[in-house]
XYZ file of C-alpha atoms in Angstrom:
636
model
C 0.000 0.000 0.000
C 2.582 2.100 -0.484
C 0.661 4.334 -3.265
C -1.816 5.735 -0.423
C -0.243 8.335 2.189
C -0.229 7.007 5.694
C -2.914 9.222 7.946
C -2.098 12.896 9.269
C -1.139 13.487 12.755
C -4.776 15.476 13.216
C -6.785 12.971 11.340
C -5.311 10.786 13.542
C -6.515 13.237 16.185
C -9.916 13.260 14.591
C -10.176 9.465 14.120
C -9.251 9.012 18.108
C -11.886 11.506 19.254
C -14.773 10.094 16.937
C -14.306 6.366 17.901
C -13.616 7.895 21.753
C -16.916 10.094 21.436
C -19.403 7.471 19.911
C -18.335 4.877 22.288
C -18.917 7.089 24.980
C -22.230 7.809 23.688
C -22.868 4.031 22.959
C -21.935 3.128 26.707
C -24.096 5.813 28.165
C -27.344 4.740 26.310
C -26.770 0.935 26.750
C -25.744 1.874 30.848
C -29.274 4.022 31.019
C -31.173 1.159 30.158
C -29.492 -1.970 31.289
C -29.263 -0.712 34.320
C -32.504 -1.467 35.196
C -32.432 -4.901 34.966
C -30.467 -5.094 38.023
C -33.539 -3.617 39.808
C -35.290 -7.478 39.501
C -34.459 -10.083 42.113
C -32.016 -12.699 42.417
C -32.311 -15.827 39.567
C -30.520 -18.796 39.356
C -29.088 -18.699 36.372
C -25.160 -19.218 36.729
C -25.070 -23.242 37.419
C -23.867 -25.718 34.623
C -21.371 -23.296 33.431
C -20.569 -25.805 30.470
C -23.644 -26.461 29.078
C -24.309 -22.875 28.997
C -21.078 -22.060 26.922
C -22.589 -25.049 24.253
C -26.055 -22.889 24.264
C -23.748 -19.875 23.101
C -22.531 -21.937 19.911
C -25.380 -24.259 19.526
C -28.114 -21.294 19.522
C -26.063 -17.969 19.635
C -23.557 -18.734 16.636
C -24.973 -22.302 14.988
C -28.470 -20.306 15.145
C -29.946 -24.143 16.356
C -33.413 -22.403 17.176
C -33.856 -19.912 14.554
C -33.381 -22.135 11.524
C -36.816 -23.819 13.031
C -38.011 -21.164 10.166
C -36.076 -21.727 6.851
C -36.177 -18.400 5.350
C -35.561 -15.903 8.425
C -33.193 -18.744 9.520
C -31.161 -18.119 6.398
C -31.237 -14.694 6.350
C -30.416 -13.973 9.841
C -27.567 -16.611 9.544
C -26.242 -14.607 6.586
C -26.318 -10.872 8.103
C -25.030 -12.417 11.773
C -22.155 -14.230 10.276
C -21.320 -11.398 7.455
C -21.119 -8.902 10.236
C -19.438 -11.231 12.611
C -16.759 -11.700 10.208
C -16.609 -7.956 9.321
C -16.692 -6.646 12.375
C -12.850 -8.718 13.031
C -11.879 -6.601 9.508
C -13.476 -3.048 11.155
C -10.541 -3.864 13.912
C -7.619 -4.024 10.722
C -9.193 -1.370 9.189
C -8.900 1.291 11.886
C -5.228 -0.733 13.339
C -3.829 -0.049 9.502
C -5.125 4.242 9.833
C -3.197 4.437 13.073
C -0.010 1.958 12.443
C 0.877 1.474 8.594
C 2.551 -1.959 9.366
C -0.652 -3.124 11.588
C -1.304 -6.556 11.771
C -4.101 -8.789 13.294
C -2.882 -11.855 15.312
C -2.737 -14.817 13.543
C -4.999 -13.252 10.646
C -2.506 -10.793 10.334
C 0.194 -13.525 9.058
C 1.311 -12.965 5.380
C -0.076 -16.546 4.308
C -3.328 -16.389 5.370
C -4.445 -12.285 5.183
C -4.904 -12.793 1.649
C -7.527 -15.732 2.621
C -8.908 -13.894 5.295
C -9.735 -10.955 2.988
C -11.492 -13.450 1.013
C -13.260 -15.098 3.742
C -14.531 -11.396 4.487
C -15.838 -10.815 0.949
C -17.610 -14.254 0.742
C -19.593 -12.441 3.911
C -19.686 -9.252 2.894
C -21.992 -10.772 0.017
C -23.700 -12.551 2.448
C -25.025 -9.632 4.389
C -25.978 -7.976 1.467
C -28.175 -11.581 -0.096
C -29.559 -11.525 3.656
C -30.541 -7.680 3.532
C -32.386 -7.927 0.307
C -34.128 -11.341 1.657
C -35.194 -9.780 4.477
C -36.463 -6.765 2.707
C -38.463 -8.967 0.494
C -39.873 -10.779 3.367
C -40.550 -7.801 5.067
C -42.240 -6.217 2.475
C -43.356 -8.594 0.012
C -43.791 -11.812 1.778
C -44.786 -10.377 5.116
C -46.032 -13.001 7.248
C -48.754 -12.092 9.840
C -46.537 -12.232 12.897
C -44.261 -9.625 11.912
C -45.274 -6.186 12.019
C -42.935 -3.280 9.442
C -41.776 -0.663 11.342
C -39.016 2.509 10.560
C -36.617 0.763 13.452
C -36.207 -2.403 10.838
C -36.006 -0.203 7.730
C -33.036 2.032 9.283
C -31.355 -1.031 10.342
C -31.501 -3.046 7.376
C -30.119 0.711 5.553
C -27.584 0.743 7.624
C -26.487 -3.286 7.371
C -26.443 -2.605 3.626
C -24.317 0.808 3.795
C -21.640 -0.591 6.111
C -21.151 -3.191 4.005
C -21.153 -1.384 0.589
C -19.145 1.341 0.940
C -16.638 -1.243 2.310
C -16.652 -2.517 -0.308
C -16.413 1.089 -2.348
C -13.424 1.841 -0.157
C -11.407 -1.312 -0.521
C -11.757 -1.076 -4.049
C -10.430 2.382 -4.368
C -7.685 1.631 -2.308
C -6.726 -1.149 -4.607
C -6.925 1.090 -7.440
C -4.050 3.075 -5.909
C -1.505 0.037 -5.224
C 1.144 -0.780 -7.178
C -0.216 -4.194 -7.400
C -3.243 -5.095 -7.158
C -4.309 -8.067 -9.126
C -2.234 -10.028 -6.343
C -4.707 -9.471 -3.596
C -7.018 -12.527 -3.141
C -9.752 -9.952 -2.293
C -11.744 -10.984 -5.109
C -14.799 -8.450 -4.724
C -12.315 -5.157 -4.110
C -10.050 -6.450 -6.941
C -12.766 -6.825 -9.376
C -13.834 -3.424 -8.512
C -10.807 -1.946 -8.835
C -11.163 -2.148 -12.352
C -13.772 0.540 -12.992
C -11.453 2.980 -11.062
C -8.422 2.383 -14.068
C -9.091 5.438 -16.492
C -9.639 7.554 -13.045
C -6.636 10.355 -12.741
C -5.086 9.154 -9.215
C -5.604 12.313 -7.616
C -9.485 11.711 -7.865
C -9.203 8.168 -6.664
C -7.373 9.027 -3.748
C -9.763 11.998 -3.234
C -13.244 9.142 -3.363
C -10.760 7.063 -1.165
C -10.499 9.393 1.927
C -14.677 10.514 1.507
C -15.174 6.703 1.218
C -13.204 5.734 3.816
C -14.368 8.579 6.274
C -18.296 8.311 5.324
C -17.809 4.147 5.878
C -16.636 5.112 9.063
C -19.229 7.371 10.442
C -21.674 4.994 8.992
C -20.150 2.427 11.726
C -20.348 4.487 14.146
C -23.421 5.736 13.727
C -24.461 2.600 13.615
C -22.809 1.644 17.034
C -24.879 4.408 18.396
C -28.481 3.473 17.181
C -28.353 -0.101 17.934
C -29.180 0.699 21.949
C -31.766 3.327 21.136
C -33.207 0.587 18.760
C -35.261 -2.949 19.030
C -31.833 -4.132 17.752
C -30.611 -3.410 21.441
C -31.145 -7.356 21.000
C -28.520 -7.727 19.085
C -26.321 -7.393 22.733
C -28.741 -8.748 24.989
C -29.674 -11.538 22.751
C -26.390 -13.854 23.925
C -26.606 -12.688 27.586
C -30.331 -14.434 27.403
C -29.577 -17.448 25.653
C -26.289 -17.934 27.673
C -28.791 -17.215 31.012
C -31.706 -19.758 29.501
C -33.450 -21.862 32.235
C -31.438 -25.403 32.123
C -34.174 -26.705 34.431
C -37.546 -28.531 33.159
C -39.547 -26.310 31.599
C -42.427 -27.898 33.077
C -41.368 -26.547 36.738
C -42.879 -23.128 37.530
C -40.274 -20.828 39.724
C -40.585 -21.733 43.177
C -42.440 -19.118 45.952
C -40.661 -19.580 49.764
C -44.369 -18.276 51.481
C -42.594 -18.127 54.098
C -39.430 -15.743 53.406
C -41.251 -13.178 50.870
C -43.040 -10.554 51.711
C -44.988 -10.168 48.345
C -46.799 -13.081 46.186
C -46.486 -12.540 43.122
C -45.607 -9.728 40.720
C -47.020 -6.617 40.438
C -44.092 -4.330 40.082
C -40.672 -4.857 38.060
C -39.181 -5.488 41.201
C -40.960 -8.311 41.866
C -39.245 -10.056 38.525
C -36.037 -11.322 38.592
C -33.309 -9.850 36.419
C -33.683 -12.707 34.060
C -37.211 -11.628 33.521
C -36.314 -8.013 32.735
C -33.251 -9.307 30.828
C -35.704 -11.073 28.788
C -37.260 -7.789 27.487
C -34.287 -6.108 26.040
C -33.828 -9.566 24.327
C -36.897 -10.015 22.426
C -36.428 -9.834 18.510
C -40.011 -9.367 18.045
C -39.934 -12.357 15.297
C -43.485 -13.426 16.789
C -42.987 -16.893 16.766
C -44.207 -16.889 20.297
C -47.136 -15.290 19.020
C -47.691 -17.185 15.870
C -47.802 -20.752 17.669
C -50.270 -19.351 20.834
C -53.599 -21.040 21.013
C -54.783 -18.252 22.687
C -53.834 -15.547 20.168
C -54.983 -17.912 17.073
C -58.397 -18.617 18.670
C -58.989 -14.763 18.793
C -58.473 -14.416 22.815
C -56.949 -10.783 24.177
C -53.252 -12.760 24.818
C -50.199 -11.904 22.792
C -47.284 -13.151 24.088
C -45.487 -10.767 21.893
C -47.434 -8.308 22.882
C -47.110 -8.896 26.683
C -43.395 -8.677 26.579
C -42.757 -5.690 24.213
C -45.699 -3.538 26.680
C -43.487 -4.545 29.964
C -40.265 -3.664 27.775
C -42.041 0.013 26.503
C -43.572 0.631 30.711
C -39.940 -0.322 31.865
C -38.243 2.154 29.901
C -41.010 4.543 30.417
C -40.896 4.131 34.457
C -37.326 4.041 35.057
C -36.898 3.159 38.635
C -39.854 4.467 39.674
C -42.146 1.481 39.217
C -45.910 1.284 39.275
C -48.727 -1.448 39.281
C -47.943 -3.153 35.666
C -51.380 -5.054 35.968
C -54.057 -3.353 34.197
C -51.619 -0.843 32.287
C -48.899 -3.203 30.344
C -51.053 -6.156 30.642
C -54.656 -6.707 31.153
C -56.218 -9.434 33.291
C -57.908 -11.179 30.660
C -54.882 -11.512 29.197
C -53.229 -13.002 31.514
C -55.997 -15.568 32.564
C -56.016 -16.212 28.613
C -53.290 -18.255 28.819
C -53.564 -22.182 28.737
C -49.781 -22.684 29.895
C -49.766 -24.884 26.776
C -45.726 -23.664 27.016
C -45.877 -23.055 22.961
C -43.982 -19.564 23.288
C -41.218 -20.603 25.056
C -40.831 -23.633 23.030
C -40.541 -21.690 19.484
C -38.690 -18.491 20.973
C -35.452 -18.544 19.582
C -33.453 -16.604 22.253
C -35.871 -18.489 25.551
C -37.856 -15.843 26.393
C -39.963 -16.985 29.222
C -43.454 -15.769 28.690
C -45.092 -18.071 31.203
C -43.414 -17.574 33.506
C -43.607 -14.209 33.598
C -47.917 -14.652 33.165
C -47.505 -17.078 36.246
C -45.696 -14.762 38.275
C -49.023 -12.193 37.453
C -51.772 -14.967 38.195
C -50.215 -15.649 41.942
C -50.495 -12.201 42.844
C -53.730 -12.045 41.464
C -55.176 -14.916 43.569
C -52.804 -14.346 46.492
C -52.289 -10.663 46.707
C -55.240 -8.891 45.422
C -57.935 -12.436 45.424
C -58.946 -11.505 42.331
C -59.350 -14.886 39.849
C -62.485 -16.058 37.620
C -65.811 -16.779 39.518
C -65.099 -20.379 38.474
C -62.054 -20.976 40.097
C -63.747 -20.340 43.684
C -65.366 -23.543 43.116
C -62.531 -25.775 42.091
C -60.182 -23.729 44.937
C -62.773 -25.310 47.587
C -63.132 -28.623 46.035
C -59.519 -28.693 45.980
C -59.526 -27.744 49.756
C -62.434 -29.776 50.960
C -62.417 -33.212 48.414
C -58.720 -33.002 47.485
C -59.653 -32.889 44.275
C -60.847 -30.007 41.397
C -64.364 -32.680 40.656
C -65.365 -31.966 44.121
C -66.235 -35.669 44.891
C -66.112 -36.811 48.312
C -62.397 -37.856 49.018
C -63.882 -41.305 50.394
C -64.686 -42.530 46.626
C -61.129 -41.345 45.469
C -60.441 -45.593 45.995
C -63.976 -46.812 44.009
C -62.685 -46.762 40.943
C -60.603 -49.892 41.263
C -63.422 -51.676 43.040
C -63.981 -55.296 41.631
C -60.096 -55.488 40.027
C -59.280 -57.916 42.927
C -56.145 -56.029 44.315
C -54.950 -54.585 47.662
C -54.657 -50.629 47.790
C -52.070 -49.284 50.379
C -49.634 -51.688 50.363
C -46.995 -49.604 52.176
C -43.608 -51.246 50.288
C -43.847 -52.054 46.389
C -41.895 -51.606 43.461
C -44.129 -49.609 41.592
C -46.564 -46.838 42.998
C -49.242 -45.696 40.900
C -50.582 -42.690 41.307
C -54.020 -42.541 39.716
C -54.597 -38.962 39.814
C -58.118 -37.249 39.780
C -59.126 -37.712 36.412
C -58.642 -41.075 36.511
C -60.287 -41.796 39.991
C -63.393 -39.818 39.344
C -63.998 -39.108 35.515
C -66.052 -41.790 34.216
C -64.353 -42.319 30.823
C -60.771 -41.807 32.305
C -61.582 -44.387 34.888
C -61.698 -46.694 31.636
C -57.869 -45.909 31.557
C -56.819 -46.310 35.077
C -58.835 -49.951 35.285
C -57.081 -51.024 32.054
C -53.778 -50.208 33.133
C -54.621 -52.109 35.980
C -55.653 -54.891 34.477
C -52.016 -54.698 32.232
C -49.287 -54.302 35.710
C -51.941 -57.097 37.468
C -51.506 -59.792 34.264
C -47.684 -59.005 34.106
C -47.508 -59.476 37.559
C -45.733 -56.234 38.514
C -45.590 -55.311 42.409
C -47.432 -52.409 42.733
C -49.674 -50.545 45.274
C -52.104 -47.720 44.546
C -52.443 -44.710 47.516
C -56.704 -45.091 47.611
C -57.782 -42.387 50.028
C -54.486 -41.156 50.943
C -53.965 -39.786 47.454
C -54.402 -35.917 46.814
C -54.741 -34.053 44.194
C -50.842 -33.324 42.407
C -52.382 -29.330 42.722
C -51.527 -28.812 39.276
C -55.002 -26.993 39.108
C -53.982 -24.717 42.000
C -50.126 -24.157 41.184
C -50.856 -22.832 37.019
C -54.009 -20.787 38.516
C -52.117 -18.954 40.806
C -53.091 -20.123 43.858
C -49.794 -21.149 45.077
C -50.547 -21.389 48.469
C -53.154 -24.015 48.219
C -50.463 -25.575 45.954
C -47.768 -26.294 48.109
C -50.486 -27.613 50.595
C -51.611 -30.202 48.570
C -48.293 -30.927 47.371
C -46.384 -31.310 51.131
C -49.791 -33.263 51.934
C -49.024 -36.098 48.995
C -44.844 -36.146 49.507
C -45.452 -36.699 53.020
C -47.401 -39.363 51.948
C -44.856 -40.468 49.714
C -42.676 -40.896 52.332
C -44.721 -43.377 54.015
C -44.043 -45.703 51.865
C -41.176 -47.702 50.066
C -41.206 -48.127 46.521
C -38.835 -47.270 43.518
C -41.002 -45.304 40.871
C -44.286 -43.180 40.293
C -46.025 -44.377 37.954
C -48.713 -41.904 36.160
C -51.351 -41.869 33.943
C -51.857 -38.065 33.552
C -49.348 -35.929 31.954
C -50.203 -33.210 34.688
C -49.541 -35.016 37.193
C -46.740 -36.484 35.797
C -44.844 -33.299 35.474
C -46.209 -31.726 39.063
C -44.531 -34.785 41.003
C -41.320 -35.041 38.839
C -40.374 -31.615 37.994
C -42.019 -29.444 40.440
C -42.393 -31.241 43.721
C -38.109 -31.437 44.156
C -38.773 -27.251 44.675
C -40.021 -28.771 48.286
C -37.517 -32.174 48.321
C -39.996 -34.170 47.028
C -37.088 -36.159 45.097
C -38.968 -39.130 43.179
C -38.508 -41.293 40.348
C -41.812 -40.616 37.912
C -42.690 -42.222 34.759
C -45.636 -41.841 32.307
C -47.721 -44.594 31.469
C -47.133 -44.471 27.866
C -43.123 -44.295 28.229
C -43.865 -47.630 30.509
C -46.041 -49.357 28.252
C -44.010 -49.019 25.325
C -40.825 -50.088 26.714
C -42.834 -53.198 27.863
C -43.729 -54.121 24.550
C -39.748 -53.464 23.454
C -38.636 -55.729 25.518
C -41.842 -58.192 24.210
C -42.906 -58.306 27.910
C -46.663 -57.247 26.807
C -47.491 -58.609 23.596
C -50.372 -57.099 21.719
C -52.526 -59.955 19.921
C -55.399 -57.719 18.535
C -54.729 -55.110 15.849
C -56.764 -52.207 15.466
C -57.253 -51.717 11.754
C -58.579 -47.894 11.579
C -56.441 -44.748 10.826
C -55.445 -42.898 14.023
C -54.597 -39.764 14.805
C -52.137 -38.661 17.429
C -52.920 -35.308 19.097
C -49.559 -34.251 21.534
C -50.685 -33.285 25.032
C -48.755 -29.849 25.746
C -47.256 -31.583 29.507
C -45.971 -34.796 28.360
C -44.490 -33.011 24.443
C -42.908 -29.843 24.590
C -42.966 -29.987 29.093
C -41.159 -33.245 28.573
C -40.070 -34.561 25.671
C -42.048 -37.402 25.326
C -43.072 -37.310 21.973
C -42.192 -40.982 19.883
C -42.972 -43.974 22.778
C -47.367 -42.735 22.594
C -46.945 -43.320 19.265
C -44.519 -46.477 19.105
C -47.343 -48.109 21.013
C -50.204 -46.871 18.441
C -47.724 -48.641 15.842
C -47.613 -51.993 17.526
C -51.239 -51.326 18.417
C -52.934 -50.910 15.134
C -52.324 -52.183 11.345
C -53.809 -48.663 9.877
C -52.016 -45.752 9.586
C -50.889 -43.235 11.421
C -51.505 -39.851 9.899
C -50.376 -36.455 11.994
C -52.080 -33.353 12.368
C -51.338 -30.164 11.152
C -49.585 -29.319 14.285
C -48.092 -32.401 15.721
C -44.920 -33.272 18.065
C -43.409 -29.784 19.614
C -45.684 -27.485 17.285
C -48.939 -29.672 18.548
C -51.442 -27.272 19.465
C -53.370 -26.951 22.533
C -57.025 -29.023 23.941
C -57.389 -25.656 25.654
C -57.581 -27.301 28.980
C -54.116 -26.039 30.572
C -53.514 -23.353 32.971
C -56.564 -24.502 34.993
C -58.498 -23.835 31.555
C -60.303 -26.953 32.479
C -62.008 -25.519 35.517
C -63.164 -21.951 33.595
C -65.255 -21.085 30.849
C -64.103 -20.186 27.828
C -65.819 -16.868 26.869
C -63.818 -15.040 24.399
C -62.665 -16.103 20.927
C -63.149 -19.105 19.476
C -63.024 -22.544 21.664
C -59.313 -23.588 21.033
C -60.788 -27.181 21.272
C -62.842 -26.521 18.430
C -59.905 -25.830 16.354
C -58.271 -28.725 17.569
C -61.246 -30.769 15.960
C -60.781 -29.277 13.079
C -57.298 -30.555 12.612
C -58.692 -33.929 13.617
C -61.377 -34.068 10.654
C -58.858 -33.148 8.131
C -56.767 -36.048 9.205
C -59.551 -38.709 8.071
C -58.695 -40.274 10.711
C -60.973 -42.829 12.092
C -59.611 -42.698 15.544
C -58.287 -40.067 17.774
C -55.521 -40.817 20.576
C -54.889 -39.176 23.517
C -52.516 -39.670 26.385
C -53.566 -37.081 28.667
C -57.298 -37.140 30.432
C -57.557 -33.385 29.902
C -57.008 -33.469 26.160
C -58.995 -36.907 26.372
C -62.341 -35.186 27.743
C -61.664 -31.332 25.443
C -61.153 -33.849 22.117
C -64.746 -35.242 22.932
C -66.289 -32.235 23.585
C -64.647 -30.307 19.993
C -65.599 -33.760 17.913
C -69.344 -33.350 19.651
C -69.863 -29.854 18.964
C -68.746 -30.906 15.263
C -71.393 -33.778 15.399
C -68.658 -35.958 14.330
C -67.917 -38.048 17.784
C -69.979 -40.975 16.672
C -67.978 -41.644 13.371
């Protein structure tokens, strides 16, 4: 480079106070508003150091959850990468204006610069093919869930001018070397070209604007990005590096005892995970796009719900005032079915749910403010132990005339039956057959009769924590009294209440679902199925055993030993599966607004053809009759 005249003393000057200025600037603005995230509460969040540092290249730079979507997947992959790698060039660019003989380390090396330049044009293009995708897909091929605004436009501007007038100014600068078809740049060398007839004096003259108006384009851009949505692009890692490594089936646990408010109502009452998690939304709506709620017409959002916190937490400051009935509205926040469908399709974990949980319990514990219909189910749950409200006494009835001893204190296998299965008449179909299954494979088990309570997964996703944890020491106390090795369940919600919430109170138990049970029975050809079922089935994912727990392939292993028809899925199967509509203590309240998300379930169902619809869950079992009855299609 020894054509182009090494930089002035005072544009040195200059160059120093620009970068020194718009990095103060930067670090003032992202301060101001970061800030307040250490106004939440303590969170958990810095255990398992080494599986967090895999989330960072799994989902931060292998982009594991945003390629769920093809298109945005590629495009965001392009644009992160291209600026990822031209960020590491920014670095040479301003270390060559300072020191002529600059060098970066390693990259820097003689024998592989010329590579590297390469690598940085392959990129460069990159960005640019991302830009115009995501214009197009912005603007032409908008999908519902995302919503144009000026903040994207200027951003997308901006990705495309950094990277151009790069470009522009590498190019000129080639066209003043002494040499420069031997630069493996292929993009600046090629562009050299147009530059030849140019007198030098006006090449170096486009050089300097070039190189200075590329420069306060960076900058400029350094500045905007913590006034803008694209604050993300910062917080964004921080998140996914702080996701929750626990089940996401396990709601965050309340000490009654030690805190002195239930609940949230205030920012304060969040953790700083939870206000982390609103700097960090990229307002993709994916959360949105897959909630039952939101698609059945209901006030929820879980977009929505995050982006109003984010707006009244910049808008309050520190000085923070009832959120509840300002950035989120109570019939939005009983709306929600728990169903655990934004979290799942977030791409940076954004906890929605939890954040909706945290504003039910002060609701119901704070303020005693829930649906009318939850008073009755609260004082079943009190009185009966159970959300039916049947006497406690014929919790044990259900297994009458099955010829087998209940309360057996020592056993290899406990099952607990649940309430649906001890009290609803078609789910007591389940429980006897299962039964009838562990009695003709002769497996030691015992069943808790009477001294079985309800899991209080009814109380714990309404709110109504207190009643919760009562229910829950009531039945681990139990537990204690007697000696086996596993849980065995038949309901999903039960199923993830005893083996991923009640540890919160050392309630440490093996649990296992009936279907994971069966189905390794029949792999290991200890229950052999003699009778094929010859109808098409149809599998519909309950939201507690999927996307709660991963238990997605053994329900339908045992449908494929069970029947010689197909299996045909739904529109939204496995971890996109959508709701019965009977989570979140759904099952106890009436569904007013919208559409009846069961409903639309059936709907799926009919298109299937299926002849045969199977549950594992008695929730989703009871909401799937009730949506194929209202179609007047239950009796085909």
């Amino acid at each position: 480079m020894d054509n182009i005249p090494p930089f002035s003393l005072l544009n040195k000057i200059i160059l120093l106070s620009l970068i020194l200025i718009s990095l103060s600037i930067f670090s003032y603005i992202l301060y101001d508003r970061l800030r307040l995230i250490f106004l939440g509460k303590k969170a958990k969040r810095f255990n398992k150091i080494p599986l967090r540092i895999k989330t960072l290249f799994l989902y931060v730079l292998g982009h594991k959850k945003v390629f769920a979507y093809a298109y945005s997947g590629i495009l965001h992959f392009f644009i992160f990468w291209g600026f990822i790698i031209l960020a590491v060039s920014y670095i040479d660019l301003l270390g060559k204006a300072f020191f002529l003989n600059f060098k970066l380390p390693i990259l820097g090396n003689n024998l592989i610069y010329p590579y590297f330049l390469d690598l940085r044009d392959f990129f460069g293009i990159l960005a640019i093919i991302g830009v115009i995708l995501a214009l197009m897909r912005r603007f032409i091929f908008k999908p519902e869930r995302l919503e144009n605004s000026k903040e994207a436009l200027i951003i997308l501007i901006l990705i495309f001018l950094v990277v151009s007038m790069g470009f522009l100014s590498e190019s000129l600068r080639y066209s003043l070397e002494k040499n420069p078809a031997n630069s493996l740049s292929f993009i600046a060398k090629n562009l050299a070209l147009l530059f030849n007839n140019f007198p030098k004096e006006k090449i170096l003259l486009y050089y300097e604007l070039s190189w200075w108006a590329h420069l306060i384009i960076i900058l400029g851009f350094l500045i905007y990005i913590p006034l803008s949505k694209h604050l993300h692009l910062i917080t964004c890692p921080i998140a996914e590096f702080f996701r929750n490594l626990d089940s996401p089936g396990a709601l965050p646990y309340l000490d009654l005892e030690k805190e002195e408010r239930f609940g949230a109502e205030l920012f304060s009452d969040f953790s700083w995970k939870d206000l982390l998690d609103l700097y960090a939304c990229t307002e993709c709506g994916r959360c949105q796009e897959n909630c039952p709620a939101y698609l059945t017409k209901k006030p929820l959002s879980p977009k929505k719900v995050i982006l109003n916190l984010k707006k009244e937490l910049l808008a309050q400051k520190e000085i923070f005032k009832p959120l509840i009935g300002k950035a989120v509205a109570e019939d939005e926040i009983w709306s929600c079915t728990t169903c655990g469908n934004c979290q799942e399709h977030c791409p940076v974990f954004i906890e929605p749910l939890n954040k909706i949980a945290e504003f039910k319990r002060h609701l119901v514990l704070t303020q005693s403010k829930f649906p009318k219909e939850l008073t009755l189910c609260y004082r079943n749950l009190e009185v009966n132990l159970n959300p039916w409200g049947i006497g406690y006494m014929e919790r044990e009835k259900f297994v009458h005339n099955l010829e087998i001893n209940i309360k057996n204190k020592e056993a290899s296998l406990l099952y607990f039956a649940g309430c649906a299965a001890s009290f609803d008449e078609r789910n007591k179909k389940v429980s006897r057959s299962l039964i009838k299954i562990l009695k003709s494979l002769e497996v030691d088990f015992t069943l808790l009769g009477t001294d079985e309570a309800c899991c209080g997964d009814p109380a714990r996703r309404t709110g109504n924590e207190y009643l919760y944890q009562n229910l829950a020491q009531k039945n681990i106390q139990t537990f204690k009294n007697y000696k086996f090795k596993k849980i065995l369940t038949s309901c999903p919600h039960c199923f993830n209440t005893l083996k991923n919430e009640y540890s919160q109170m050392g309630g440490n138990f093996e649990v296992i679902h009936h279907s994971v049970f069966l189905a390794d029975l029949i792999k290991e050809k200890k229950l052999k199925l003699f009778k094929k079922i010859p109808q098409t089935i149809t599998y519909h994912d309950s939201c507690y055993l999927g996307r709660f727990n991963n238990i997605y392939d053994h329900p339908r292993q045992i449908i494929q030993n069970l029947s010689s028809g197909k299996l045909v899925e739904m529109t939204h199967h496995h971890n996109k599966s959508f709701c019965c509509g009977a989570g979140g203590g759904k099952m106890w309240m009436e569904e007013l607004q919208g559409e009846k998300i069961y409903i639309k379930r059936a709907d799926e169902v009919v298109k299937t053809k299926s002849q045969i619809v199977a549950s594992a869950c008695p929730y989703c079992l009871t909401m799937m009759e009730d949506g194929l009855k209202e179609k007047n299609i239950d009796e085909r």
